[in-house]
PDB file of N, CA and C in Angstrom:
ATOM      1  N   GLN A  12      27.543 -19.263  25.199  1.00 71.00           N
ATOM      2  CA  GLN A  12      26.741 -18.023  25.590  1.00 71.00           C
ATOM      3  C   GLN A  12      26.121 -17.519  24.142  1.00 71.00           C
ATOM      4  N   LEU A  13      26.686 -17.731  22.983  1.00 73.00           N
ATOM      5  CA  LEU A  13      26.075 -17.208  21.838  1.00 73.00           C
ATOM      6  C   LEU A  13      24.766 -17.954  21.551  1.00 73.00           C
ATOM      7  N   ARG A  14      24.745 -19.230  21.930  1.00 76.00           N
ATOM      8  CA  ARG A  14      23.573 -20.019  21.766  1.00 76.00           C
ATOM      9  C   ARG A  14      22.331 -19.416  22.589  1.00 76.00           C
ATOM     10  N   GLU A  15      22.832 -19.125  23.770  1.00 76.00           N
ATOM     11  CA  GLU A  15      21.690 -18.609  24.777  1.00 76.00           C
ATOM     12  C   GLU A  15      21.236 -17.158  24.317  1.00 76.00           C
ATOM     13  N   ILE A  16      22.160 -16.544  23.896  1.00 72.00           N
ATOM     14  CA  ILE A  16      21.676 -15.298  23.215  1.00 72.00           C
ATOM     15  C   ILE A  16      20.723 -15.304  22.050  1.00 72.00           C
ATOM     16  N   ALA A  17      21.220 -16.147  21.390  1.00 73.00           N
ATOM     17  CA  ALA A  17      20.242 -16.458  20.073  1.00 73.00           C
ATOM     18  C   ALA A  17      18.937 -16.990  20.547  1.00 73.00           C
ATOM     19  N   LYS A  18      19.048 -17.968  21.453  1.00 72.00           N
ATOM     20  CA  LYS A  18      17.518 -18.548  22.039  1.00 72.00           C
ATOM     21  C   LYS A  18      16.740 -17.193  22.596  1.00 72.00           C
ATOM     22  N   MET A  19      17.416 -16.301  23.296  1.00 70.00           N
ATOM     23  CA  MET A  19      16.660 -15.235  23.865  1.00 70.00           C
ATOM     24  C   MET A  19      16.090 -14.396  22.906  1.00 70.00           C
ATOM     25  N   GLN A  20      16.961 -14.107  21.673  1.00 71.00           N
ATOM     26  CA  GLN A  20      16.452 -13.214  20.726  1.00 71.00           C
ATOM     27  C   GLN A  20      15.322 -13.847  19.925  1.00 71.00           C
ATOM     28  N   SER A  21      15.544 -15.122  19.614  1.00 71.00           N
ATOM     29  CA  SER A  21      14.463 -15.734  18.579  1.00 71.00           C
ATOM     30  C   SER A  21      13.153 -16.311  19.372  1.00 71.00           C
ATOM     31  N   HIS A  22      13.206 -16.493  20.580  1.00 74.00           N
ATOM     32  CA  HIS A  22      12.072 -17.171  21.315  1.00 74.00           C
ATOM     33  C   HIS A  22      11.514 -16.249  22.270  1.00 74.00           C
ATOM     34  N   GLU A  23      12.208 -15.943  23.242  1.00 75.00           N
ATOM     35  CA  GLU A  23      11.884 -15.159  24.415  1.00 75.00           C
ATOM     36  C   GLU A  23      11.471 -13.696  24.023  1.00 75.00           C
ATOM     37  N   THR A  24      12.175 -13.007  23.194  1.00 77.00           N
ATOM     38  CA  THR A  24      11.801 -11.687  22.682  1.00 77.00           C
ATOM     39  C   THR A  24      10.526 -11.579  22.020  1.00 77.00           C
ATOM     40  N   ARG A  25      10.152 -12.766  21.225  1.00 80.00           N
ATOM     41  CA  ARG A  25       9.001 -12.759  20.525  1.00 80.00           C
ATOM     42  C   ARG A  25       7.677 -12.925  21.345  1.00 80.00           C
ATOM     43  N   ARG A  26       7.868 -13.526  22.464  1.00 81.00           N
ATOM     44  CA  ARG A  26       6.665 -13.735  23.403  1.00 81.00           C
ATOM     45  C   ARG A  26       6.150 -12.409  23.874  1.00 81.00           C
ATOM     46  N   PRO A  27       6.783 -11.551  24.487  1.00 83.00           N
ATOM     47  CA  PRO A  27       6.268 -10.377  24.917  1.00 83.00           C
ATOM     48  C   PRO A  27       5.825  -9.388  23.655  1.00 83.00           C
ATOM     49  N   LEU A  28       6.568  -9.513  22.572  1.00 84.00           N
ATOM     50  CA  LEU A  28       6.137  -8.869  21.470  1.00 84.00           C
ATOM     51  C   LEU A  28       4.921  -9.196  20.887  1.00 84.00           C
ATOM     52  N   ALA A  29       4.713 -10.549  20.826  1.00 87.00           N
ATOM     53  CA  ALA A  29       3.364 -11.146  20.217  1.00 87.00           C
ATOM     54  C   ALA A  29       2.142 -10.616  21.339  1.00 87.00           C
ATOM     55  N   ASN A  30       2.571 -10.531  22.610  1.00 86.00           N
ATOM     56  CA  ASN A  30       1.595 -10.118  23.518  1.00 86.00           C
ATOM     57  C   ASN A  30       1.102  -8.667  23.298  1.00 86.00           C
ATOM     58  N   ILE A  31       2.094  -7.825  22.938  1.00 85.00           N
ATOM     59  CA  ILE A  31       1.870  -6.442  22.705  1.00 85.00           C
ATOM     60  C   ILE A  31       1.086  -6.182  21.402  1.00 85.00           C
ATOM     61  N   ILE A  32       1.399  -6.949  20.484  1.00 86.00           N
ATOM     62  CA  ILE A  32       0.766  -6.870  19.265  1.00 86.00           C
ATOM     63  C   ILE A  32      -0.874  -7.209  19.497  1.00 86.00           C
ATOM     64  N   GLY A  33      -0.994  -8.373  20.135  1.00 86.00           N
ATOM     65  CA  GLY A  33      -2.365  -8.901  20.416  1.00 86.00           C
ATOM     66  C   GLY A  33      -3.126  -7.921  21.278  1.00 86.00           C
ATOM     67  N   LEU A  34      -2.410  -7.240  22.253  1.00 84.00           N
ATOM     68  CA  LEU A  34      -3.151  -6.455  23.190  1.00 84.00           C
ATOM     69  C   LEU A  34      -3.500  -5.101  22.521  1.00 84.00           C
ATOM     70  N   VAL A  35      -2.608  -4.627  21.614  1.00 84.00           N
ATOM     71  CA  VAL A  35      -2.891  -3.429  20.860  1.00 84.00           C
ATOM     72  C   VAL A  35      -4.170  -3.555  20.088  1.00 84.00           C
ATOM     73  N   GLU A  36      -4.308  -4.911  19.346  1.00 84.00           N
ATOM     74  CA  GLU A  36      -5.516  -5.191  18.585  1.00 84.00           C
ATOM     75  C   GLU A  36      -6.736  -5.223  19.472  1.00 84.00           C
ATOM     76  N   LEU A  37      -6.700  -5.503  20.817  1.00 83.00           N
ATOM     77  CA  LEU A  37      -7.769  -5.795  21.595  1.00 83.00           C
ATOM     78  C   LEU A  37      -8.310  -4.254  22.084  1.00 83.00           C
ATOM     79  N   ILE A  38      -7.356  -3.268  22.120  1.00 82.00           N
ATOM     80  CA  ILE A  38      -7.791  -1.970  22.660  1.00 82.00           C
ATOM     81  C   ILE A  38      -8.923  -1.332  21.624  1.00 82.00           C
ATOM     82  N   ASP A  39     -10.077  -1.099  22.253  1.00 75.00           N
ATOM     83  CA  ASP A  39     -11.160  -0.635  21.406  1.00 75.00           C
ATOM     84  C   ASP A  39     -11.908   0.469  22.257  1.00 75.00           C
ATOM     85  N   LEU A  40     -11.774   1.748  22.008  1.00 70.00           N
ATOM     86  CA  LEU A  40     -12.253   2.701  22.854  1.00 70.00           C
ATOM     87  C   LEU A  40     -13.804   2.637  23.008  1.00 70.00           C
ATOM     88  N   ARG A  41     -14.589   1.713  22.296  1.00 76.00           N
ATOM     89  CA  ARG A  41     -15.954   1.564  22.546  1.00 76.00           C
ATOM     90  C   ARG A  41     -16.153   0.607  23.718  1.00 76.00           C
ATOM     91  N   LYS A  42     -14.934  -0.118  24.110  1.00 79.00           N
ATOM     92  CA  LYS A  42     -15.413  -1.067  25.251  1.00 79.00           C
ATOM     93  C   LYS A  42     -15.438  -0.288  26.590  1.00 79.00           C
ATOM     94  N   PRO A  43     -15.973  -0.972  27.551  1.00 82.00           N
ATOM     95  CA  PRO A  43     -15.946  -0.143  28.888  1.00 82.00           C
ATOM     96  C   PRO A  43     -14.691   0.103  29.319  1.00 82.00           C
ATOM     97  N   LEU A  44     -14.639   1.194  30.028  1.00 81.00           N
ATOM     98  CA  LEU A  44     -13.377   1.635  30.623  1.00 81.00           C
ATOM     99  C   LEU A  44     -12.701   0.721  31.468  1.00 81.00           C
ATOM    100  N   ASP A  45     -13.222  -0.182  32.315  1.00 84.00           N
ATOM    101  CA  ASP A  45     -12.539  -0.998  33.177  1.00 84.00           C
ATOM    102  C   ASP A  45     -11.964  -2.146  32.255  1.00 84.00           C
ATOM    103  N   GLU A  46     -12.675  -2.740  31.236  1.00 84.00           N
ATOM    104  CA  GLU A  46     -12.140  -3.636  30.339  1.00 84.00           C
ATOM    105  C   GLU A  46     -10.820  -3.193  29.630  1.00 84.00           C
ATOM    106  N   THR A  47     -10.929  -1.750  29.097  1.00 86.00           N
ATOM    107  CA  THR A  47      -9.880  -1.213  28.469  1.00 86.00           C
ATOM    108  C   THR A  47      -8.760  -1.055  29.439  1.00 86.00           C
ATOM    109  N   GLN A  48      -8.966  -0.736  30.782  1.00 88.00           N
ATOM    110  CA  GLN A  48      -7.936  -0.459  31.624  1.00 88.00           C
ATOM    111  C   GLN A  48      -7.150  -1.880  31.920  1.00 88.00           C
ATOM    112  N   GLU A  49      -7.911  -2.887  31.918  1.00 89.00           N
ATOM    113  CA  GLU A  49      -7.123  -4.202  32.103  1.00 89.00           C
ATOM    114  C   GLU A  49      -6.262  -4.593  30.912  1.00 89.00           C
ATOM    115  N   ILE A  50      -6.714  -4.260  29.675  1.00 88.00           N
ATOM    116  CA  ILE A  50      -5.812  -4.330  28.619  1.00 88.00           C
ATOM    117  C   ILE A  50      -4.500  -3.488  28.605  1.00 88.00           C
ATOM    118  N   VAL A  51      -4.755  -2.332  28.985  1.00 88.00           N
ATOM    119  CA  VAL A  51      -3.589  -1.379  29.128  1.00 88.00           C
ATOM    120  C   VAL A  51      -2.736  -2.029  30.267  1.00 88.00           C
ATOM    121  N   ASP A  52      -3.164  -2.366  31.356  1.00 91.00           N
ATOM    122  CA  ASP A  52      -2.360  -2.970  32.221  1.00 91.00           C
ATOM    123  C   ASP A  52      -1.399  -4.119  31.892  1.00 91.00           C
ATOM    124  N   LEU A  53      -2.156  -5.026  31.106  1.00 90.00           N
ATOM    125  CA  LEU A  53      -1.413  -6.106  30.533  1.00 90.00           C
ATOM    126  C   LEU A  53      -0.359  -5.664  29.422  1.00 90.00           C
ATOM    127  N   LEU A  54      -0.682  -4.754  28.782  1.00 90.00           N
ATOM    128  CA  LEU A  54       0.077  -4.143  27.767  1.00 90.00           C
ATOM    129  C   LEU A  54       1.398  -3.548  28.394  1.00 90.00           C
ATOM    130  N   ARG A  55       1.118  -2.768  29.576  1.00 90.00           N
ATOM    131  CA  ARG A  55       2.390  -2.248  30.363  1.00 90.00           C
ATOM    132  C   ARG A  55       3.233  -3.394  30.825  1.00 90.00           C
ATOM    133  N   GLU A  56       2.630  -4.379  31.292  1.00 91.00           N
ATOM    134  CA  GLU A  56       3.338  -5.597  31.758  1.00 91.00           C
ATOM    135  C   GLU A  56       4.174  -6.130  30.680  1.00 91.00           C
ATOM    136  N   SER A  57       3.569  -6.372  29.492  1.00 89.00           N
ATOM    137  CA  SER A  57       4.257  -7.002  28.478  1.00 89.00           C
ATOM    138  C   SER A  57       5.606  -6.145  27.922  1.00 89.00           C
ATOM    139  N   THR A  58       5.268  -4.826  28.066  1.00 89.00           N
ATOM    140  CA  THR A  58       6.318  -3.827  27.558  1.00 89.00           C
ATOM    141  C   THR A  58       7.564  -3.818  28.688  1.00 89.00           C
ATOM    142  N   ARG A  59       7.038  -4.051  29.874  1.00 90.00           N
ATOM    143  CA  ARG A  59       8.071  -4.112  30.893  1.00 90.00           C
ATOM    144  C   ARG A  59       8.971  -5.390  30.824  1.00 90.00           C
ATOM    145  N   GLN A  60       8.267  -6.448  30.395  1.00 89.00           N
ATOM    146  CA  GLN A  60       9.112  -7.732  30.245  1.00 89.00           C
ATOM    147  C   GLN A  60       9.857  -7.741  29.048  1.00 89.00           C
ATOM    148  N   LEU A  61       9.602  -7.087  27.974  1.00 87.00           N
ATOM    149  CA  LEU A  61      10.396  -6.941  26.833  1.00 87.00           C
ATOM    150  C   LEU A  61      11.581  -5.895  27.204  1.00 87.00           C
ATOM    151  N   ASP A  62      11.314  -4.959  27.785  1.00 88.00           N
ATOM    152  CA  ASP A  62      12.431  -4.228  28.222  1.00 88.00           C
ATOM    153  C   ASP A  62      13.390  -4.957  29.072  1.00 88.00           C
ATOM    154  N   GLU A  63      13.012  -5.672  29.980  1.00 88.00           N
ATOM    155  CA  GLU A  63      14.005  -6.393  30.899  1.00 88.00           C
ATOM    156  C   GLU A  63      14.786  -7.383  29.911  1.00 88.00           C
ATOM    157  N   LEU A  64      14.036  -8.156  29.066  1.00 85.00           N
ATOM    158  CA  LEU A  64      14.657  -9.034  28.172  1.00 85.00           C
ATOM    159  C   LEU A  64      15.752  -8.460  27.316  1.00 85.00           C
ATOM    160  N   ILE A  65      15.382  -7.367  26.800  1.00 83.00           N
ATOM    161  CA  ILE A  65      16.472  -6.764  25.917  1.00 83.00           C
ATOM    162  C   ILE A  65      17.594  -6.260  26.829  1.00 83.00           C
ATOM    163  N   LEU A  66      17.399  -5.772  28.056  1.00 84.00           N
ATOM    164  CA  LEU A  66      18.566  -5.420  28.838  1.00 84.00           C
ATOM    165  C   LEU A  66      19.393  -6.717  29.127  1.00 84.00           C
ATOM    166  N   ARG A  67      18.802  -7.831  29.315  1.00 83.00           N
ATOM    167  CA  ARG A  67      19.495  -9.065  29.593  1.00 83.00           C
ATOM    168  C   ARG A  67      20.306  -9.383  28.360  1.00 83.00           C
ATOM    169  N   ILE A  68      19.791  -9.202  27.139  1.00 81.00           N
ATOM    170  CA  ILE A  68      20.543  -9.546  26.050  1.00 81.00           C
ATOM    171  C   ILE A  68      21.633  -8.516  25.778  1.00 81.00           C
ATOM    172  N   VAL A  69      21.541  -7.374  26.076  1.00 78.00           N
ATOM    173  CA  VAL A  69      22.479  -6.481  25.930  1.00 78.00           C
ATOM    174  C   VAL A  69      23.587  -6.839  26.988  1.00 78.00           C
ATOM    175  N   GLN A  70      23.228  -7.140  28.251  1.00 81.00           N
ATOM    176  CA  GLN A  70      24.293  -7.419  29.196  1.00 81.00           C
ATOM    177  C   GLN A  70      25.045  -8.776  28.721  1.00 81.00           C
ATOM    178  N   LYS A  71      24.339  -9.761  28.219  1.00 77.00           N
ATOM    179  CA  LYS A  71      25.069 -10.980  27.867  1.00 77.00           C
ATOM    180  C   LYS A  71      25.942 -10.663  26.642  1.00 77.00           C
ATOM    181  N   THR A  72      25.602  -9.729  25.681  1.00 74.00           N
ATOM    182  CA  THR A  72      26.498  -9.386  24.598  1.00 74.00           C
ATOM    183  C   THR A  72      27.695  -8.788  25.059  1.00 74.00           C
ATOM    184  N   HIS A  73      27.543  -7.830  26.113  1.00 74.00           N
ATOM    185  CA  HIS A  73      28.736  -7.221  26.613  1.00 74.00           C
ATOM    186  C   HIS A  73      29.681  -8.231  27.400  1.00 74.00           C
ATOM    187  N   GLN A  74      28.988  -9.145  28.002  1.00 77.00           N
ATOM    188  CA  GLN A  74      29.861 -10.298  28.587  1.00 77.00           C
ATOM    189  C   GLN A  74      30.601 -10.982  27.614  1.00 77.00           C
ATOM    190  N   THR A  75      30.008 -11.410  26.509  1.00 66.00           N
ATOM    191  CA  THR A  75      30.513 -12.175  25.424  1.00 66.00           C
ATOM    192  C   THR A  75      31.852 -11.443  24.831  1.00 66.00           C
ATOM    193  N   LYS A  76      31.688 -10.107  24.738  1.00 65.00           N
ATOM    194  CA  LYS A  76      32.895  -9.394  24.185  1.00 65.00           C
ATOM    195  C   LYS A  76      33.960  -9.361  25.201  1.00 65.00           C
ATOM    196  N   SER A  77      33.704  -9.345  26.333  1.00 61.00           N
ATOM    197  CA  SER A  77      34.819  -9.372  27.460  1.00 61.00           C
ATOM    198  C   SER A  77      35.820 -10.437  27.410  1.00 61.00           C
TER     199      SER A  77
END
């Protein structure tokens, strides 16, 4: 289980985080509103994915301690 937790932390956590970093760079208030909204929607989805992944890591950590 510790290997699975390490994999989740090192690889899976970085994917949504990299998405968030890239999307934040793309946000430009000079862009048309519909294009900006699409970026915000993708940003929202990446943050949701990251939140779910962190929850899974926490749950696995608690399972390992039991």
